[in-house]
Amino acid sequence: MLARDDKNEIADSADAVDEAISTRRSVRAFLPDPVDNETMKDLLRLAARAPSGTNMQPWKAYVTRGAVKDRISDAILNSGVRAEKIEWDEYKYYPDKFFEPYLGRRRTVGFALYDALGIQRREVERMRSQHDRNFVFFDAPVGVIFTIDRRLNKGSWIDHGMFLQTLMIAARGRGLHTCPQAAFAPYHKQIRPILNISDEEIVTCGMAIGYEDTSKPENGFRTERAPLEDWVTFLGD
Ligand SMILES: Cc1cc2nc3c(=O)[nH]c(=O)nc-3n(C[C@H](O)[C@H](O)[C@H](O)COP(=O)(O)O)c2cc1C
């Protein structure tokens, strides 16, 4: 299926770039409409234009769909490992103990998602079910798993992140939406044999890619950003 016209009617390139950046958001319910491998190749080629220290290009991507994607979902959902028991044994995405201002920001987005879905604060089972939706890539037709060579240093993780953002912006340019998904990282043991990922690679995250299902409440809220005054310092004349 081609990118939707309404998402592509952007006059000049500054507008187009701004529009792609500002309309990127994490979408958590997708339509079944397919995204073909030619489109995925275009997106990945563009994403690989991201800069990296000494052009090392520290990223690998495993693009899954159909039966292979389902095998990943099954392996995780039937792994018997509950979400609250998972181990971030390869890398820690989050601090061991949250503190401000990060704790407040994290809570805000969590509550916004649960409010949109009508999930009350104590409905742990419903929260868990929503978290598990990660593992079916929120029903997106394409699920990508990303890895980085474990011998690389923190600098390469900066590059890896830039690659991911470039991919998400390129997807917006084609009317597609995405959700980056660190939720996959702790399940690397389940994912590795299915995708034949070598021990040298760390699973950094997954990504759902497809067309947004605008009828779903989980896509109905927008996240905010802290005002510039909170985090920018202008110095000099
Ligand atoms: C590397 C990365 C991993 C993320 N992992 C998840 C995830 O596993 N599940 C999820 O629902 N959202 C995930 N998110 C989405 C964030 O919650 C989201 O980016 C943030 O709340 C800001 O909202 P926005 O993306 O809609 O602007 C992740 C984001 C990033 C950048």
Coordinates of N, CA and C and ligand atoms in Angstrom, one line a residue:
M1 N 0.8 -1.2 0.0 CA 0.0 0.0 0.0 C 0.9 1.3 0.0
L2 N 0.5 2.3 -0.8 CA 1.2 3.5 -0.8 C 1.0 4.4 0.4
A3 N 2.0 5.3 0.6 CA 1.8 6.2 1.7 C 0.6 7.0 1.5
R4 N -0.1 7.4 2.6 CA -1.3 8.1 2.5 C -1.1 9.6 2.0
D5 N -1.9 10.0 1.1 CA -1.7 11.3 0.5 C -1.8 12.5 1.5
D6 N -2.7 12.3 2.5 CA -2.9 13.5 3.4 C -1.7 13.7 4.3
K7 N -0.8 12.7 4.4 CA 0.4 12.8 5.2 C 1.5 13.4 4.4
N8 N 1.3 13.5 3.1 CA 2.5 13.9 2.2 C 2.3 15.2 1.5
E9 N 1.2 15.9 1.8 CA 0.9 17.2 1.2 C 1.7 18.3 1.9
I10 N 3.0 18.3 1.7 CA 3.8 19.3 2.4 C 4.5 20.1 1.4
A11 N 4.4 21.4 1.5 CA 4.9 22.3 0.4 C 6.4 22.3 0.2
D12 N 7.1 22.9 1.1 CA 8.5 23.0 0.9 C 9.3 22.2 1.9
S13 N 10.6 22.0 1.6 CA 11.3 21.0 2.4 C 11.5 21.3 3.9
A14 N 11.6 22.6 4.2 CA 11.7 22.9 5.7 C 10.4 22.5 6.3
D15 N 9.3 22.8 5.7 CA 8.0 22.4 6.3 C 7.9 20.9 6.3
A16 N 8.4 20.2 5.3 CA 8.4 18.7 5.3 C 9.2 18.1 6.4
V17 N 10.4 18.7 6.6 CA 11.2 18.1 7.7 C 10.5 18.4 9.1
D18 N 10.1 19.7 9.2 CA 9.5 20.0 10.5 C 8.2 19.1 10.8
E19 N 7.5 18.9 9.7 CA 6.2 18.1 9.8 C 6.6 16.7 10.2
A20 N 7.6 16.2 9.5 CA 7.9 14.8 9.8 C 8.4 14.6 11.3
I21 N 9.2 15.6 11.7 CA 9.7 15.5 13.1 C 8.6 15.7 14.1
S22 N 7.8 16.7 13.9 CA 6.8 17.1 14.9 C 5.6 16.1 14.9
T23 N 5.4 15.4 13.8 CA 4.3 14.4 13.8 C 4.7 13.0 14.2
R24 N 6.1 12.9 14.4 CA 6.5 11.6 14.9 C 6.1 11.4 16.3
R25 N 5.5 10.3 16.7 CA 5.2 10.0 18.0 C 5.1 8.5 18.1
S26 N 5.0 8.0 19.3 CA 5.0 6.6 19.5 C 3.5 6.1 19.4
V27 N 3.3 5.4 18.3 CA 2.0 4.9 18.0 C 1.9 3.4 18.5
R28 N 0.8 3.1 19.2 CA 0.7 1.8 19.9 C -0.5 1.0 19.5
A29 N -1.0 1.3 18.3 CA -2.0 0.5 17.6 C -1.9 0.7 16.1
F30 N -1.8 -0.3 15.4 CA -1.5 -0.2 13.9 C -2.6 -0.9 13.1
L31 N -2.8 -0.5 11.9 CA -3.7 -1.1 10.9 C -3.0 -2.3 10.3
P32 N -3.7 -3.3 9.8 CA -3.0 -4.5 9.2 C -2.4 -4.2 7.9
D33 N -2.6 -3.0 7.3 CA -2.1 -2.6 6.0 C -0.6 -2.9 5.9
P34 N -0.2 -3.6 4.9 CA 1.2 -4.1 4.8 C 2.2 -2.9 4.4
V35 N 3.4 -3.1 4.8 CA 4.5 -2.2 4.4 C 5.5 -3.1 3.7
D36 N 5.8 -2.9 2.4 CA 6.6 -3.9 1.7 C 8.1 -3.7 1.9
N37 N 8.8 -4.7 1.5 CA 10.3 -4.7 1.8 C 11.0 -3.6 1.0
E38 N 10.5 -3.2 -0.2 CA 11.1 -2.1 -0.9 C 11.0 -0.8 -0.1
T39 N 9.9 -0.6 0.5 CA 9.7 0.6 1.4 C 10.7 0.5 2.6
M40 N 10.8 -0.7 3.1 CA 11.7 -0.9 4.3 C 13.1 -0.7 3.9
K41 N 13.5 -1.1 2.7 CA 14.9 -0.9 2.2 C 15.1 0.6 2.0
D42 N 14.2 1.3 1.5 CA 14.3 2.8 1.3 C 14.5 3.4 2.7
L43 N 13.7 3.0 3.6 CA 13.7 3.6 4.9 C 15.1 3.4 5.6
L44 N 15.5 2.1 5.5 CA 16.8 1.7 6.2 C 18.0 2.4 5.5
R45 N 17.9 2.5 4.2 CA 19.0 3.2 3.5 C 19.1 4.7 3.9
L46 N 17.9 5.3 4.0 CA 17.9 6.7 4.5 C 18.4 6.8 5.9
A47 N 18.0 5.9 6.8 CA 18.3 5.9 8.2 C 19.9 5.8 8.3
A48 N 20.4 5.0 7.4 CA 21.9 4.8 7.5 C 22.7 6.0 7.0
R49 N 22.0 7.1 6.6 CA 22.6 8.4 6.3 C 22.9 9.1 7.6
A50 N 22.5 8.5 8.7 CA 22.7 9.1 10.1 C 24.2 9.2 10.3
P51 N 24.7 10.3 11.0 CA 26.1 10.4 11.2 C 26.6 9.4 12.3
S52 N 27.9 9.0 12.2 CA 28.4 8.2 13.3 C 29.9 8.4 13.4
G53 N 30.4 8.4 14.6 CA 31.8 8.7 14.8 C 32.7 7.8 13.9
T54 N 33.6 8.5 13.2 CA 34.4 7.9 12.1 C 33.7 6.9 11.2
N55 N 32.4 7.3 11.0 CA 31.5 6.5 10.0 C 31.5 5.0 10.3
M56 N 31.4 4.7 11.6 CA 31.5 3.3 12.0 C 30.1 2.6 11.7
Q57 N 29.0 3.4 11.7 CA 27.7 2.8 11.4 C 27.4 1.6 12.3
P58 N 27.3 1.9 13.6 CA 27.1 0.8 14.6 C 25.7 0.4 14.7
W59 N 25.1 -0.2 13.7 CA 23.8 -0.7 13.8 C 23.6 -1.9 12.9
K60 N 22.7 -2.8 13.4 CA 22.2 -3.9 12.6 C 20.7 -4.0 12.8
A61 N 20.0 -4.4 11.7 CA 18.5 -4.4 11.8 C 18.0 -5.8 11.3
Y62 N 17.1 -6.4 12.0 CA 16.4 -7.6 11.6 C 15.0 -7.2 11.3
V63 N 14.6 -7.3 10.1 CA 13.2 -6.8 9.7 C 12.3 -8.1 9.6
T64 N 11.3 -8.1 10.5 CA 10.5 -9.3 10.6 C 9.0 -9.0 10.2
R65 N 8.4 -10.0 9.7 CA 7.0 -9.9 9.4 C 6.4 -11.3 9.4
G66 N 5.1 -11.4 9.3 CA 4.4 -12.7 9.2 C 4.8 -13.7 10.3
A67 N 5.2 -14.9 9.8 CA 5.4 -16.1 10.7 C 6.6 -15.8 11.6
V68 N 7.7 -15.1 11.1 CA 8.9 -14.9 11.9 C 8.5 -13.9 13.0
K69 N 7.8 -12.9 12.7 CA 7.4 -11.9 13.7 C 6.5 -12.6 14.7
D70 N 5.6 -13.5 14.3 CA 4.8 -14.2 15.2 C 5.6 -15.1 16.2
R71 N 6.7 -15.7 15.6 CA 7.5 -16.5 16.5 C 8.2 -15.7 17.6
I72 N 8.5 -14.5 17.3 CA 9.1 -13.6 18.3 C 8.1 -13.4 19.4
S73 N 6.9 -13.0 19.0 CA 5.8 -12.8 19.9 C 5.5 -14.0 20.8
D74 N 5.4 -15.1 20.2 CA 5.1 -16.4 20.9 C 6.2 -16.7 21.9
A75 N 7.5 -16.5 21.4 CA 8.6 -16.9 22.3 C 8.6 -16.0 23.6
I76 N 8.3 -14.8 23.4 CA 8.3 -13.9 24.6 C 7.1 -14.1 25.4
L77 N 5.9 -14.1 24.8 CA 4.7 -14.1 25.6 C 4.5 -15.5 26.3
N78 N 5.1 -16.5 25.7 CA 5.0 -17.8 26.3 C 6.3 -18.2 27.0
S79 N 7.2 -17.2 27.3 CA 8.5 -17.5 27.9 C 8.3 -17.8 29.4
G80 N 7.2 -17.5 30.0 CA 6.9 -17.7 31.4 C 7.6 -16.6 32.3
V81 N 8.3 -15.6 31.6 CA 8.9 -14.6 32.3 C 8.0 -13.4 32.4
R82 N 7.6 -13.0 33.7 CA 6.6 -11.9 33.8 C 7.3 -10.6 33.7
A83 N 6.6 -9.6 33.2 CA 7.2 -8.3 32.9 C 8.0 -7.7 34.1
E84 N 7.4 -7.9 35.3 CA 8.1 -7.3 36.4 C 9.3 -8.1 36.9
K85 N 9.5 -9.3 36.3 CA 10.6 -10.1 36.7 C 11.8 -10.1 35.7
I86 N 11.6 -9.3 34.6 CA 12.6 -9.4 33.6 C 13.9 -8.8 34.0
E87 N 14.9 -9.2 33.4 CA 16.3 -8.8 33.8 C 16.9 -8.0 32.7
W88 N 17.3 -6.8 33.0 CA 18.1 -6.0 32.0 C 19.5 -6.4 32.1
D89 N 19.8 -7.6 31.6 CA 21.1 -8.2 31.9 C 22.2 -7.7 30.9
E90 N 21.8 -7.2 29.7 CA 22.7 -6.8 28.7 C 23.1 -5.3 28.8
Y91 N 22.1 -4.5 29.0 CA 22.4 -3.1 29.3 C 21.2 -2.5 30.1
K92 N 21.4 -1.5 30.8 CA 20.3 -0.9 31.6 C 19.8 0.3 30.9
Y93 N 18.5 0.3 30.5 CA 18.0 1.5 29.8 C 17.7 2.6 30.9
Y94 N 17.2 2.1 32.0 CA 16.7 3.1 33.0 C 17.6 3.1 34.2
P95 N 17.6 4.2 35.0 CA 18.3 4.2 36.3 C 17.7 3.2 37.3
D96 N 18.5 2.7 38.2 CA 18.0 1.7 39.2 C 16.9 2.4 40.0
K97 N 17.2 3.7 40.3 CA 16.1 4.4 41.1 C 15.8 5.7 40.4
F98 N 14.6 5.9 40.1 CA 14.2 7.1 39.4 C 14.2 8.3 40.3
F99 N 14.5 9.5 39.8 CA 14.6 10.7 40.5 C 14.1 11.8 39.6
E100 N 13.8 13.0 40.2 CA 13.3 14.1 39.5 C 14.4 14.8 38.7
P101 N 14.1 15.3 37.5 CA 12.7 15.5 36.9 C 12.2 14.3 36.1
Y102 N 13.1 13.2 36.1 CA 12.8 12.1 35.2 C 11.6 11.3 35.7
L103 N 11.5 11.1 37.0 CA 10.4 10.4 37.6 C 9.1 11.0 37.2
G104 N 9.0 12.3 37.4 CA 7.7 12.9 37.1 C 7.3 12.8 35.6
R105 N 8.3 13.0 34.8 CA 8.0 12.9 33.3 C 7.6 11.5 33.0
R106 N 8.2 10.5 33.6 CA 7.9 9.1 33.3 C 6.5 8.8 33.7
R107 N 6.1 9.3 34.9 CA 4.8 9.1 35.5 C 3.7 9.7 34.6
T108 N 4.0 10.9 34.1 CA 3.1 11.6 33.3 C 2.7 10.9 32.0
V109 N 3.7 10.3 31.3 CA 3.4 9.6 30.1 C 2.7 8.3 30.4
G110 N 3.1 7.6 31.5 CA 2.4 6.4 31.9 C 0.9 6.6 32.2
F111 N 0.7 7.6 33.0 CA -0.7 7.9 33.3 C -1.5 8.4 32.1
A112 N -0.9 9.1 31.2 CA -1.6 9.5 30.0 C -2.0 8.3 29.1
L113 N -1.1 7.4 29.0 CA -1.5 6.1 28.3 C -2.6 5.4 29.0
Y114 N -2.5 5.2 30.3 CA -3.5 4.4 31.0 C -4.8 5.2 31.0
D115 N -4.8 6.5 31.2 CA -6.0 7.3 31.2 C -6.7 7.2 29.8
A116 N -5.9 7.2 28.7 CA -6.5 7.1 27.4 C -7.2 5.8 27.2
L117 N -6.7 4.7 27.9 CA -7.3 3.4 27.8 C -8.3 3.1 28.9
G118 N -8.5 4.1 29.8 CA -9.5 3.9 30.9 C -9.0 2.9 31.9
I119 N -7.7 2.8 32.0 CA -7.1 1.8 33.0 C -6.8 2.6 34.3
Q120 N -7.4 2.1 35.4 CA -7.3 2.8 36.7 C -5.9 2.4 37.4
R121 N -5.5 3.3 38.3 CA -4.2 3.1 38.9 C -3.9 1.7 39.5
R122 N -4.9 1.0 40.0 CA -4.7 -0.3 40.6 C -4.9 -1.5 39.7
E123 N -5.3 -1.2 38.5 CA -5.6 -2.3 37.6 C -4.4 -2.9 37.0
V124 N -3.6 -3.6 37.9 CA -2.3 -4.1 37.5 C -2.4 -5.1 36.3
E125 N -3.4 -5.9 36.3 CA -3.5 -6.9 35.2 C -3.8 -6.2 33.9
R126 N -4.6 -5.2 33.9 CA -4.8 -4.5 32.6 C -3.6 -3.8 32.1
M127 N -2.8 -3.2 33.1 CA -1.5 -2.6 32.8 C -0.6 -3.6 32.1
R128 N -0.5 -4.8 32.7 CA 0.3 -5.8 32.2 C -0.1 -6.2 30.8
S129 N -1.4 -6.4 30.6 CA -1.9 -6.7 29.2 C -1.5 -5.7 28.2
Q130 N -1.6 -4.4 28.6 CA -1.2 -3.3 27.7 C 0.3 -3.4 27.4
H131 N 1.1 -3.7 28.5 CA 2.6 -3.8 28.3 C 2.9 -5.0 27.3
D132 N 2.1 -6.1 27.5 CA 2.3 -7.2 26.6 C 2.0 -6.9 25.1
R133 N 1.3 -5.9 24.9 CA 1.0 -5.5 23.5 C 2.3 -5.1 22.7
N134 N 3.3 -4.7 23.5 CA 4.6 -4.5 22.9 C 5.1 -5.7 22.1
F135 N 4.8 -6.9 22.7 CA 5.4 -8.0 22.1 C 4.7 -8.6 20.9
V136 N 3.6 -8.0 20.5 CA 3.0 -8.2 19.2 C 3.2 -7.0 18.3
F137 N 4.2 -6.2 18.7 CA 4.5 -5.0 17.9 C 3.3 -4.1 17.7
F138 N 2.4 -4.2 18.7 CA 1.2 -3.4 18.6 C 0.4 -3.6 17.3
D139 N 0.5 -4.9 16.8 CA -0.1 -5.4 15.6 C 0.4 -4.7 14.3
A140 N 1.5 -4.1 14.4 CA 2.1 -3.5 13.2 C 2.5 -4.6 12.2
P141 N 2.5 -4.4 10.9 CA 2.8 -5.4 10.0 C 4.3 -5.7 9.9
V142 N 5.1 -4.8 10.4 CA 6.6 -5.0 10.4 C 7.1 -4.7 11.8
G143 N 7.9 -5.7 12.2 CA 8.6 -5.5 13.5 C 10.1 -5.6 13.3
V144 N 10.9 -4.6 13.7 CA 12.3 -4.6 13.5 C 13.0 -4.8 14.8
I145 N 14.0 -5.6 14.9 CA 14.9 -5.8 16.0 C 16.3 -5.2 15.7
F146 N 16.8 -4.4 16.6 CA 18.1 -3.7 16.3 C 19.1 -4.2 17.3
T147 N 20.3 -4.3 16.8 CA 21.4 -4.8 17.6 C 22.7 -3.9 17.4
I148 N 23.6 -3.9 18.4 CA 24.8 -3.2 18.3 C 25.9 -4.2 18.8
D149 N 27.1 -4.0 18.2 CA 28.2 -4.9 18.6 C 28.6 -4.6 20.0
R150 N 28.7 -5.6 20.9 CA 28.9 -5.4 22.3 C 30.3 -4.8 22.6
R151 N 31.2 -4.9 21.7 CA 32.6 -4.4 21.9 C 32.7 -2.9 21.8
L152 N 31.6 -2.3 21.3 CA 31.7 -0.8 21.1 C 31.4 -0.1 22.4
N153 N 31.7 1.2 22.3 CA 31.6 2.0 23.5 C 30.4 2.9 23.5
K154 N 30.2 3.8 24.5 CA 29.0 4.6 24.6 C 28.9 5.5 23.4
G155 N 30.0 6.0 22.8 CA 29.9 6.9 21.7 C 29.0 6.2 20.6
S156 N 29.2 5.0 20.4 CA 28.5 4.3 19.3 C 27.0 4.1 19.6
W157 N 26.7 4.2 20.9 CA 25.3 4.1 21.3 C 24.6 5.4 20.9
I158 N 25.4 6.5 21.0 CA 24.8 7.8 20.5 C 24.5 7.7 19.0
D159 N 25.4 7.1 18.3 CA 25.2 7.0 16.8 C 24.0 6.0 16.5
H160 N 23.9 5.0 17.3 CA 22.8 4.0 17.1 C 21.5 4.7 17.3
G161 N 21.4 5.6 18.3 CA 20.2 6.3 18.6 C 19.8 7.3 17.5
M162 N 20.8 7.9 16.9 CA 20.6 8.8 15.8 C 20.0 8.1 14.6
F163 N 20.6 6.9 14.4 CA 20.1 6.0 13.3 C 18.6 5.7 13.5
L164 N 18.2 5.4 14.7 CA 16.8 5.0 15.0 C 15.9 6.2 14.8
Q165 N 16.3 7.4 15.2 CA 15.5 8.6 15.0 C 15.4 8.9 13.5
T166 N 16.5 8.8 12.8 CA 16.4 9.1 11.4 C 15.4 8.1 10.7
L167 N 15.5 6.9 11.1 CA 14.5 5.9 10.5 C 13.1 6.3 10.8
M168 N 12.8 6.7 12.0 CA 11.4 7.1 12.4 C 11.0 8.3 11.6
I169 N 11.9 9.3 11.4 CA 11.5 10.5 10.6 C 11.3 10.1 9.2
A170 N 12.1 9.3 8.6 CA 12.0 8.8 7.2 C 10.6 8.1 7.1
A171 N 10.2 7.3 8.1 CA 8.9 6.6 8.0 C 7.8 7.7 8.0
R172 N 7.9 8.7 8.8 CA 6.9 9.7 8.8 C 6.7 10.4 7.4
G173 N 7.8 10.5 6.7 CA 7.8 11.1 5.4 C 7.0 10.3 4.4
R174 N 6.8 9.1 4.7 CA 6.0 8.2 3.8 C 4.6 7.9 4.4
G175 N 4.2 8.7 5.4 CA 2.9 8.5 6.0 C 2.8 7.3 7.0
L176 N 4.0 6.8 7.3 CA 4.1 5.7 8.3 C 4.3 6.2 9.7
H177 N 3.9 5.3 10.6 CA 4.2 5.6 12.0 C 5.1 4.5 12.7
T178 N 5.6 4.8 13.8 CA 6.5 3.9 14.5 C 6.3 3.9 16.0
C179 N 6.9 2.9 16.6 CA 7.1 2.9 18.1 C 8.4 2.2 18.4
P180 N 9.4 3.0 18.9 CA 10.6 2.3 19.3 C 10.3 1.5 20.6
Q181 N 10.9 0.4 20.8 CA 10.5 -0.5 21.8 C 11.7 -1.2 22.6
A182 N 12.1 -0.5 23.6 CA 13.2 -1.1 24.5 C 12.6 -2.3 25.2
A183 N 11.3 -2.5 25.3 CA 10.7 -3.6 25.9 C 11.3 -5.0 25.4
F184 N 11.8 -5.0 24.2 CA 12.3 -6.3 23.7 C 13.7 -6.6 24.2
A185 N 14.4 -5.6 24.7 CA 15.9 -5.9 25.0 C 16.0 -7.0 26.1
P186 N 15.2 -7.0 27.2 CA 15.5 -8.0 28.2 C 15.1 -9.4 27.7
Y187 N 14.4 -9.5 26.6 CA 14.0 -10.8 26.0 C 15.0 -11.3 24.9
H188 N 16.2 -10.8 25.0 CA 17.1 -11.2 23.9 C 17.4 -12.7 23.8
K189 N 17.3 -13.4 25.0 CA 17.5 -14.8 24.9 C 16.4 -15.5 24.1
Q190 N 15.2 -15.0 24.2 CA 14.1 -15.6 23.4 C 14.3 -15.2 21.9
I191 N 14.8 -14.0 21.7 CA 14.8 -13.5 20.3 C 16.0 -14.1 19.5
R192 N 17.1 -14.2 20.2 CA 18.4 -14.6 19.5 C 18.3 -15.8 18.5
P193 N 17.8 -17.0 19.0 CA 17.8 -18.1 18.2 C 16.8 -18.0 17.0
I194 N 15.8 -17.2 17.1 CA 14.8 -17.0 16.0 C 15.5 -16.2 14.9
L195 N 16.2 -15.2 15.2 CA 16.8 -14.3 14.2 C 18.3 -14.6 14.0
N196 N 18.8 -15.6 14.6 CA 20.2 -16.0 14.5 C 21.1 -14.9 14.8
I197 N 20.9 -14.2 15.9 CA 21.7 -13.1 16.4 C 22.9 -13.6 17.1
S198 N 24.1 -13.2 16.7 CA 25.3 -13.7 17.3 C 25.5 -13.2 18.7
D199 N 26.3 -13.9 19.5 CA 26.6 -13.5 20.9 C 27.3 -12.1 21.0
E200 N 27.9 -11.8 19.9 CA 28.7 -10.5 19.8 C 27.7 -9.3 19.8
E201 N 26.5 -9.5 19.5 CA 25.5 -8.4 19.4 C 24.6 -8.2 20.6
I202 N 24.4 -7.0 21.0 CA 23.4 -6.7 22.1 C 22.1 -6.3 21.4
V203 N 21.0 -6.8 21.8 CA 19.7 -6.4 21.3 C 19.4 -5.1 22.0
T204 N 19.3 -4.0 21.2 CA 19.1 -2.7 21.9 C 17.6 -2.4 22.0
C205 N 16.9 -2.7 21.0 CA 15.4 -2.4 21.1 C 14.7 -3.0 19.8
G206 N 13.4 -2.9 19.8 CA 12.6 -3.2 18.7 C 12.0 -2.0 18.1
M207 N 11.3 -2.1 17.0 CA 10.5 -1.0 16.5 C 9.3 -1.5 15.7
A208 N 8.1 -1.1 16.0 CA 6.9 -1.4 15.3 C 6.8 -0.3 14.2
I209 N 6.5 -0.8 12.9 CA 6.4 0.2 11.8 C 5.1 -0.2 11.0
G210 N 4.3 0.8 10.8 CA 3.1 0.6 10.0 C 2.2 1.8 9.9
Y211 N 1.0 1.6 9.6 CA 0.0 2.7 9.5 C -0.8 2.8 10.8
E212 N -0.9 4.0 11.3 CA -1.6 4.2 12.6 C -3.1 3.8 12.5
D213 N -3.6 3.1 13.5 CA -5.0 2.9 13.7 C -5.5 4.1 14.5
T214 N -6.1 5.0 13.8 CA -6.5 6.3 14.5 C -7.8 6.1 15.3
S215 N -8.4 4.9 15.2 CA -9.6 4.7 16.0 C -9.3 4.2 17.4
K216 N -8.1 3.9 17.7 CA -7.7 3.2 19.0 C -7.3 4.3 20.0
P217 N -7.9 4.2 21.2 CA -7.7 5.2 22.3 C -6.2 5.4 22.7
E218 N -5.4 4.3 22.6 CA -4.0 4.4 23.0 C -3.2 5.3 22.1
N219 N -3.8 5.7 20.9 CA -3.1 6.6 20.0 C -3.7 8.0 20.2
G220 N -4.6 8.2 21.2 CA -5.3 9.5 21.3 C -4.7 10.5 22.2
F221 N -3.5 10.2 22.8 CA -2.9 11.3 23.6 C -1.6 11.7 23.0
R222 N -1.2 12.9 23.4 CA 0.1 13.5 22.9 C 1.0 13.8 24.1
T223 N 2.3 13.5 24.0 CA 3.2 13.8 25.0 C 3.7 15.3 24.9
E224 N 4.1 15.8 26.0 CA 4.6 17.2 26.0 C 6.1 17.2 26.2
R225 N 6.7 18.4 26.1 CA 8.1 18.5 26.3 C 8.3 19.6 27.3
A226 N 9.4 19.5 28.1 CA 9.7 20.6 29.1 C 10.1 21.8 28.3
P227 N 9.7 23.0 28.8 CA 10.1 24.3 28.2 C 11.6 24.5 28.1
L228 N 12.0 25.2 27.1 CA 13.4 25.5 26.9 C 14.1 25.9 28.1
E229 N 13.5 26.8 28.9 CA 14.1 27.4 30.1 C 14.6 26.3 31.1
D230 N 13.9 25.1 31.0 CA 14.3 24.1 32.0 C 15.6 23.4 31.6
W231 N 16.0 23.5 30.3 CA 17.2 22.7 30.0 C 18.2 23.4 29.0
V232 N 17.9 24.6 28.6 CA 18.9 25.3 27.7 C 19.5 26.4 28.5
T233 N 20.8 26.6 28.2 CA 21.6 27.8 28.7 C 22.2 28.5 27.5
F234 N 21.8 29.8 27.3 CA 22.4 30.5 26.2 C 23.5 31.4 26.8
L235 N 24.7 31.3 26.2 CA 25.8 32.0 26.8 C 26.5 32.9 25.7
G236 N 27.1 34.0 26.1 CA 27.8 34.8 25.1 C 26.9 35.8 24.5
D237 N 27.5 36.7 23.6 CA 26.7 37.8 23.0 C 25.8 37.4 21.9
Ligands
LIG1 C1 14.7 3.9 22.6 C2 13.3 4.0 23.0 C3 12.6 2.9 23.6 C4 11.3 2.9 23.9 N1 10.6 1.8 24.3 C5 9.3 1.8 24.4 C6 8.6 0.6 24.7 O1 9.2 -0.5 24.9 N2 7.3 0.6 24.7 C7 6.5 1.7 24.5 O2 5.3 1.7 24.5 N3 7.1 2.9 24.2 C8 8.5 2.9 24.2 N4 9.2 4.1 23.9 C9 8.4 5.3 23.6 C10 8.5 6.4 24.7 O3 7.6 6.1 25.7 C11 8.1 7.7 24.0 O4 9.1 8.0 23.0 C12 8.0 8.9 24.9 O5 7.0 8.7 25.9 C13 7.7 10.2 24.2 O6 6.5 10.1 23.4 P1 6.5 10.2 21.8 O7 7.4 9.2 21.3 O8 5.0 9.9 21.5 O9 6.9 11.6 21.5 C14 10.5 4.1 23.7 C15 11.2 5.3 23.2 C16 12.6 5.2 22.9 C17 13.3 6.4 22.4

